[in-house]
Tab-separated table of C-alpha atoms in Angstrom:
chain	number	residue	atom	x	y	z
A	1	UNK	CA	0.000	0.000	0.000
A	2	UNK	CA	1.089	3.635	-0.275
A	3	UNK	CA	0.744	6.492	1.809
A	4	UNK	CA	1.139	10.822	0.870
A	5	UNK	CA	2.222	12.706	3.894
A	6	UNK	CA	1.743	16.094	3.970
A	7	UNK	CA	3.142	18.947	5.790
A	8	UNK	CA	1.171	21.646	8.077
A	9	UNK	CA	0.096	23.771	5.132
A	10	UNK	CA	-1.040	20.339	3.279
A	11	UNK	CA	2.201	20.435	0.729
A	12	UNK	CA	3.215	17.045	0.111
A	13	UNK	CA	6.484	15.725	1.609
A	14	UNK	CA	6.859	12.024	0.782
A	15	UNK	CA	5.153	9.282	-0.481
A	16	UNK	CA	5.660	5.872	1.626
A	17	UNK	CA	4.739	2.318	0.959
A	18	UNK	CA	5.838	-1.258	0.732
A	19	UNK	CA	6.703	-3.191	-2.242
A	20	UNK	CA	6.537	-7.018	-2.315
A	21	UNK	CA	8.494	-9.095	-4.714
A	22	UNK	CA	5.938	-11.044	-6.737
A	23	UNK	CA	8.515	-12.541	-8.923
A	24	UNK	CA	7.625	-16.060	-7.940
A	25	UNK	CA	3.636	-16.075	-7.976
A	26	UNK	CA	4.062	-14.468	-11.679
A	27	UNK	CA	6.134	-17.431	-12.842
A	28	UNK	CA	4.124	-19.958	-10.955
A	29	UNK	CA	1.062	-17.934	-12.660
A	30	UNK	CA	2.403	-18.202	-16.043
A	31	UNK	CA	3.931	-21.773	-15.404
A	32	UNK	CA	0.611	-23.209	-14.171
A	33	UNK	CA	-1.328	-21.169	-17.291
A	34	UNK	CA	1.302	-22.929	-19.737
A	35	UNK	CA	0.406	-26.448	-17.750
A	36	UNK	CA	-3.133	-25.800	-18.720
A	37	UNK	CA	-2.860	-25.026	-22.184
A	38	UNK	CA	-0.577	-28.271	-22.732
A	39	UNK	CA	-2.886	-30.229	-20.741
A	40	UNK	CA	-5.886	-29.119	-23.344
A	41	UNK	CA	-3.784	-28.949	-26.371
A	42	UNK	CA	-1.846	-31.708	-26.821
A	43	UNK	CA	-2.804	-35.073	-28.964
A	44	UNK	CA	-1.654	-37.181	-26.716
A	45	UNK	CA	-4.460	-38.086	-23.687
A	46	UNK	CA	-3.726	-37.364	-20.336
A	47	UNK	CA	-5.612	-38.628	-16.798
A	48	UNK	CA	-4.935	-37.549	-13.571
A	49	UNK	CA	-6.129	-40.196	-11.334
A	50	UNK	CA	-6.471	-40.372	-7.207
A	51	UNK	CA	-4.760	-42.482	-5.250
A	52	UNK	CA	-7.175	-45.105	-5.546
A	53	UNK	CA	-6.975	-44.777	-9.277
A	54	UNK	CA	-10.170	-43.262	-10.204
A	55	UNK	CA	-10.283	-40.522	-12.737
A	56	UNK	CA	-10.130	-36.786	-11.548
A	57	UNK	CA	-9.859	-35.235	-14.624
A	58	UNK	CA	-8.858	-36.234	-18.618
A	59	UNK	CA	-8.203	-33.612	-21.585
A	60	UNK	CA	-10.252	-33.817	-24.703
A	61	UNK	CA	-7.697	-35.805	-26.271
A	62	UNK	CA	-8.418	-38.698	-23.862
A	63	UNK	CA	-12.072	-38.342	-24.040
A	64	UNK	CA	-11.853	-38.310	-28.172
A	65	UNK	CA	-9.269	-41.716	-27.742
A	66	UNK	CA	-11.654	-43.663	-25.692
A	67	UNK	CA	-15.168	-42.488	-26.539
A	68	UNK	CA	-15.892	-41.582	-22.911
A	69	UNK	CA	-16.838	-38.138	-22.343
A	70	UNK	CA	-15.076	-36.683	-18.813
A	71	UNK	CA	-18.585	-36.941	-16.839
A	72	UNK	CA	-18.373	-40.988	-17.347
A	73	UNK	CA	-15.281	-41.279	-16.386
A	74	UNK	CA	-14.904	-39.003	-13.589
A	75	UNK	CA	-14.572	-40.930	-10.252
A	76	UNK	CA	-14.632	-44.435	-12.370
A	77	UNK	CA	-11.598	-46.837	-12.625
A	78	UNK	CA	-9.510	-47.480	-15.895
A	79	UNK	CA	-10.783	-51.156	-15.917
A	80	UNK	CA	-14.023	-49.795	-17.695
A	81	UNK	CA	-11.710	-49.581	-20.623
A	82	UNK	CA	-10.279	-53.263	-20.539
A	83	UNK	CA	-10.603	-55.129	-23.643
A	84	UNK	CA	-10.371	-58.412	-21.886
A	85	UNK	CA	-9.256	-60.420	-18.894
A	86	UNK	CA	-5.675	-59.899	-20.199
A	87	UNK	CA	-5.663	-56.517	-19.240
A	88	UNK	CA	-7.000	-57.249	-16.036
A	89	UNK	CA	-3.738	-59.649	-15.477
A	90	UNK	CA	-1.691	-56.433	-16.952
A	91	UNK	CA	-3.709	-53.987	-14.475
A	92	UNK	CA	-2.222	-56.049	-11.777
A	93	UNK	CA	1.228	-55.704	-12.847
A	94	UNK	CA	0.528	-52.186	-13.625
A	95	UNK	CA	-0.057	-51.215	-10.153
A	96	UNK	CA	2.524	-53.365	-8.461
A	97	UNK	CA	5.016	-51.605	-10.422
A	98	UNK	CA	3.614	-48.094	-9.553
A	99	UNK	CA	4.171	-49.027	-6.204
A	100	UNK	CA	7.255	-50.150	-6.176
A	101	UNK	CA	9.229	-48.430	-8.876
A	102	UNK	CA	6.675	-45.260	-9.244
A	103	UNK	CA	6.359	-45.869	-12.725
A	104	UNK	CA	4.874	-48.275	-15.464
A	105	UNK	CA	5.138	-47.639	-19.288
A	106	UNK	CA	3.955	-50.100	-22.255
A	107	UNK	CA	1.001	-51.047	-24.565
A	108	UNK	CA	-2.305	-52.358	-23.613
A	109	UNK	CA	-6.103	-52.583	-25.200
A	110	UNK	CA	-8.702	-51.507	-24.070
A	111	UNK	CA	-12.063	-51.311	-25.510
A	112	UNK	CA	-13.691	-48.038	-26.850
A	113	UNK	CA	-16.806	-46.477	-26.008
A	114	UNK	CA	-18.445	-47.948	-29.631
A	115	UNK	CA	-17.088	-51.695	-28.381
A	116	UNK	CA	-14.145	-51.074	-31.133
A	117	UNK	CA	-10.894	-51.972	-30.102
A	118	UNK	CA	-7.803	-49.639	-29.446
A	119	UNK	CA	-4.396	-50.318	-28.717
A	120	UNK	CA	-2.585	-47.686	-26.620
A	121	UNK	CA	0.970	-46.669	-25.465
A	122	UNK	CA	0.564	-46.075	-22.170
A	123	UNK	CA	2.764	-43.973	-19.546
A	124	UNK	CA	1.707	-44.004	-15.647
A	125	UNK	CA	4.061	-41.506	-12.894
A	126	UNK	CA	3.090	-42.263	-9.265
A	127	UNK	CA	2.630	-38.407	-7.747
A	128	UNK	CA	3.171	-38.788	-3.916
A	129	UNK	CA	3.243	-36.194	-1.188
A	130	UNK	CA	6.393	-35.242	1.058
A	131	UNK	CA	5.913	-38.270	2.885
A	132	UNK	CA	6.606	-40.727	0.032
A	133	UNK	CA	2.715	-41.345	0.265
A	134	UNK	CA	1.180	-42.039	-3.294
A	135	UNK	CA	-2.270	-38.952	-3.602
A	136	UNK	CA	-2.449	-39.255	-7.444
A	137	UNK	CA	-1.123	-40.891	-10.743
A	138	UNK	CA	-0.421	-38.963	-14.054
A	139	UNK	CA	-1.016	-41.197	-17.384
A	140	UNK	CA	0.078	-40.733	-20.891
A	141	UNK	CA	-2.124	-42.419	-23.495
A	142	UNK	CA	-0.890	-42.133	-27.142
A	143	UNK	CA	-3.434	-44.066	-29.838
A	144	UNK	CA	-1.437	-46.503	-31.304
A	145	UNK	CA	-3.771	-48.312	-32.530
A	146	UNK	CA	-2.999	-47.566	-36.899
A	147	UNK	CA	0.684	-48.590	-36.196
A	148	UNK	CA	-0.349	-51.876	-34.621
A	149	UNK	CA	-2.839	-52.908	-37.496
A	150	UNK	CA	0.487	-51.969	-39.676
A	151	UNK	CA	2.397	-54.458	-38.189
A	152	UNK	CA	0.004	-56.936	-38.351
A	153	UNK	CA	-0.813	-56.256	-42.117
A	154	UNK	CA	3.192	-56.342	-42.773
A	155	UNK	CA	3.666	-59.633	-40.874
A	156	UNK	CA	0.398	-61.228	-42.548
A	157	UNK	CA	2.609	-60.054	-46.198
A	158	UNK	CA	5.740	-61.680	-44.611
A	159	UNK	CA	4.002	-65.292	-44.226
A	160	UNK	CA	0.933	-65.705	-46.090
A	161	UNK	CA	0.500	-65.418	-50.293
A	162	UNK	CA	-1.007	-62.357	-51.120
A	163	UNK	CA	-2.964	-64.540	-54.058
A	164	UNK	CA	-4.077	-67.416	-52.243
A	165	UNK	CA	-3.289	-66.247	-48.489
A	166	UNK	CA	-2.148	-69.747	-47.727
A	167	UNK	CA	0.489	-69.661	-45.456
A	168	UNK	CA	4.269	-69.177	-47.659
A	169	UNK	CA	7.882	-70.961	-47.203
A	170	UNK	CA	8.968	-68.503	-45.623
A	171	UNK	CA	6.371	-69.252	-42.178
A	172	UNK	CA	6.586	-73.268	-43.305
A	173	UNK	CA	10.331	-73.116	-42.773
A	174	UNK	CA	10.126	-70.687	-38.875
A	175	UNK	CA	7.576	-73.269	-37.892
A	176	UNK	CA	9.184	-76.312	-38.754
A	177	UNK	CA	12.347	-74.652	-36.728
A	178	UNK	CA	10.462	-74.114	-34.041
A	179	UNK	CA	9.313	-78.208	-33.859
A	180	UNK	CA	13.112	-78.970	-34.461
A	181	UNK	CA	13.738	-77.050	-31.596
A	182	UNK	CA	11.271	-78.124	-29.086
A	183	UNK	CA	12.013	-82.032	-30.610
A	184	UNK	CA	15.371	-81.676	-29.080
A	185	UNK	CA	14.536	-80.101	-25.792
A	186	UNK	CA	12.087	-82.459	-25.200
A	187	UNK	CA	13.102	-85.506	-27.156
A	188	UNK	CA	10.179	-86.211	-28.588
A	189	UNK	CA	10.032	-87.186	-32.352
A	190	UNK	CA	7.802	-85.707	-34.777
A	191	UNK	CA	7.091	-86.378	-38.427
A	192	UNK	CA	6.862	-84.565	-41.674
A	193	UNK	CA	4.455	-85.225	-44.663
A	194	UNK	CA	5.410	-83.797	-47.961
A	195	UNK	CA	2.721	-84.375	-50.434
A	196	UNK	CA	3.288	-83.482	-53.846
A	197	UNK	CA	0.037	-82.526	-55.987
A	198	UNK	CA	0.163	-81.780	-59.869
C-alpha cells in the first residue's frame, strides 16, 4: 500500500509504501497457465487419477481416444476400458510396479466407447506427497492403434500369399524350426508329410 504525507500547510512531503516481490507467484502464474494449455492442447491423452486410481480429470484428447466423455469417467476406474481379462492380469502388474518403482510404461487394449478396439501406449508416474505417500497418478495415453494394425498387415505379407493367403515358405520353414527345436529339448520325435500334388 502507499501512503502521501503532507506537511502543516497540506504540501506534500513524501510518499511511503511497501513493495513485495511477486517474482515467484508471476512465474508460478504463467507456469501453471502454460500447464493448462498443454494439458488441453496436446494429442496425446492425459488422466490424472487419485490415489485409488479413479479418474479426476482427462483432456479432450483422452475423451476423443476412448469415446468416454469426462462426466463418465470421472470418479470411475480405468478397468471400464479393458478389452479383456488380459488386461486385467496387466492392471495387476501395472499397479505393483507403480508401487514399487513409481512408474509403469507399455502397450495395452482396451475397448472403446463404440465396443471397437484400441491399442494404446501407455505412460503411468506415481505423484506422492512429502511423505513418500502415493495422492495421485499422471497417465500418458498415445493411440497406437494404426501402427499396430500396420504391423500386423506387414507380418500377414511376410508369411501368407497375397494370391491365395495360404500360409508361404517362408512361415513353413520358422515353424518347422520351431518343432526342431522343441524335438530336441524335449526328445520327442515328430514327423513330416510332404505331399506333392500336380
Amino acid at each position: 500500500g502507499q501512503a502521501l504525507e503532507r506537511d502543516a500547510k497540506g504540501e506534500a512531503l513524501r510518499i511511503t509504501g511497501t513493495v513485495r516481490d511477486i517474482t515467484t507467484e508471476v512465474d508460478a502464474s504463467i507456469q501453471a497457465g502454460l500447464a493448462e494449455i498443454i494439458f488441453a492442447d496436446v494429442s496425446d491423452g492425459i488422466a490424472i487419477l487419485d490415489a485409488q486410481s479413479r479418474y479426476l480429470r482427462v483432456n479432450r484428447a483422452f475423451t476423443d481416444i476412448t469415446g468416454y466423455s469426462q462426466e463418465e469417467l470421472i470418479g470411475r476406474h480405468p478397468s471400464m476400458l479393458y478389452a479383456d481379462l488380459n488386461n486385467r492380469v496387466t492392471a495387476q502388474e501395472i499397479w505393483a510396479s507403480l508401487q514399487v518403482r513409481g512408474t509403469w510404461r507399455g502397450e495395452i487394449w482396451n475397448r472403446h466407447k463404440s465396443g471397437t478396439l484400441y491399442a494404446v501406449w501407455r505412460s503411468i508416474t506415481a505423484l506422492r506427497d512429502e511423505s513418500g505417500r502415493i495422492t495421485r497418478y499422471a497417465a500418458l495415453y498415445s493411440d497406437i492403434t494404426d501402427q499396430k494394425r500396420k504391423e500386423e498387415m506387414l507380418e500377414r505379407q511376410a508369411y501368407f500369399d497375397s494370391l491365395t493367403d495360404l500360409p508361404n515358405r517362408r512361415l513353413f520353414f520358422e515353424k518347422l524350426e520351431q518343432e526342431i527345436e522343441a524335438s530336441s529339448r524335449t526328445g520327442q520325435m515328430f514327423f513330416l508329410l510332404f505331399i506333392d500334388i500336380d
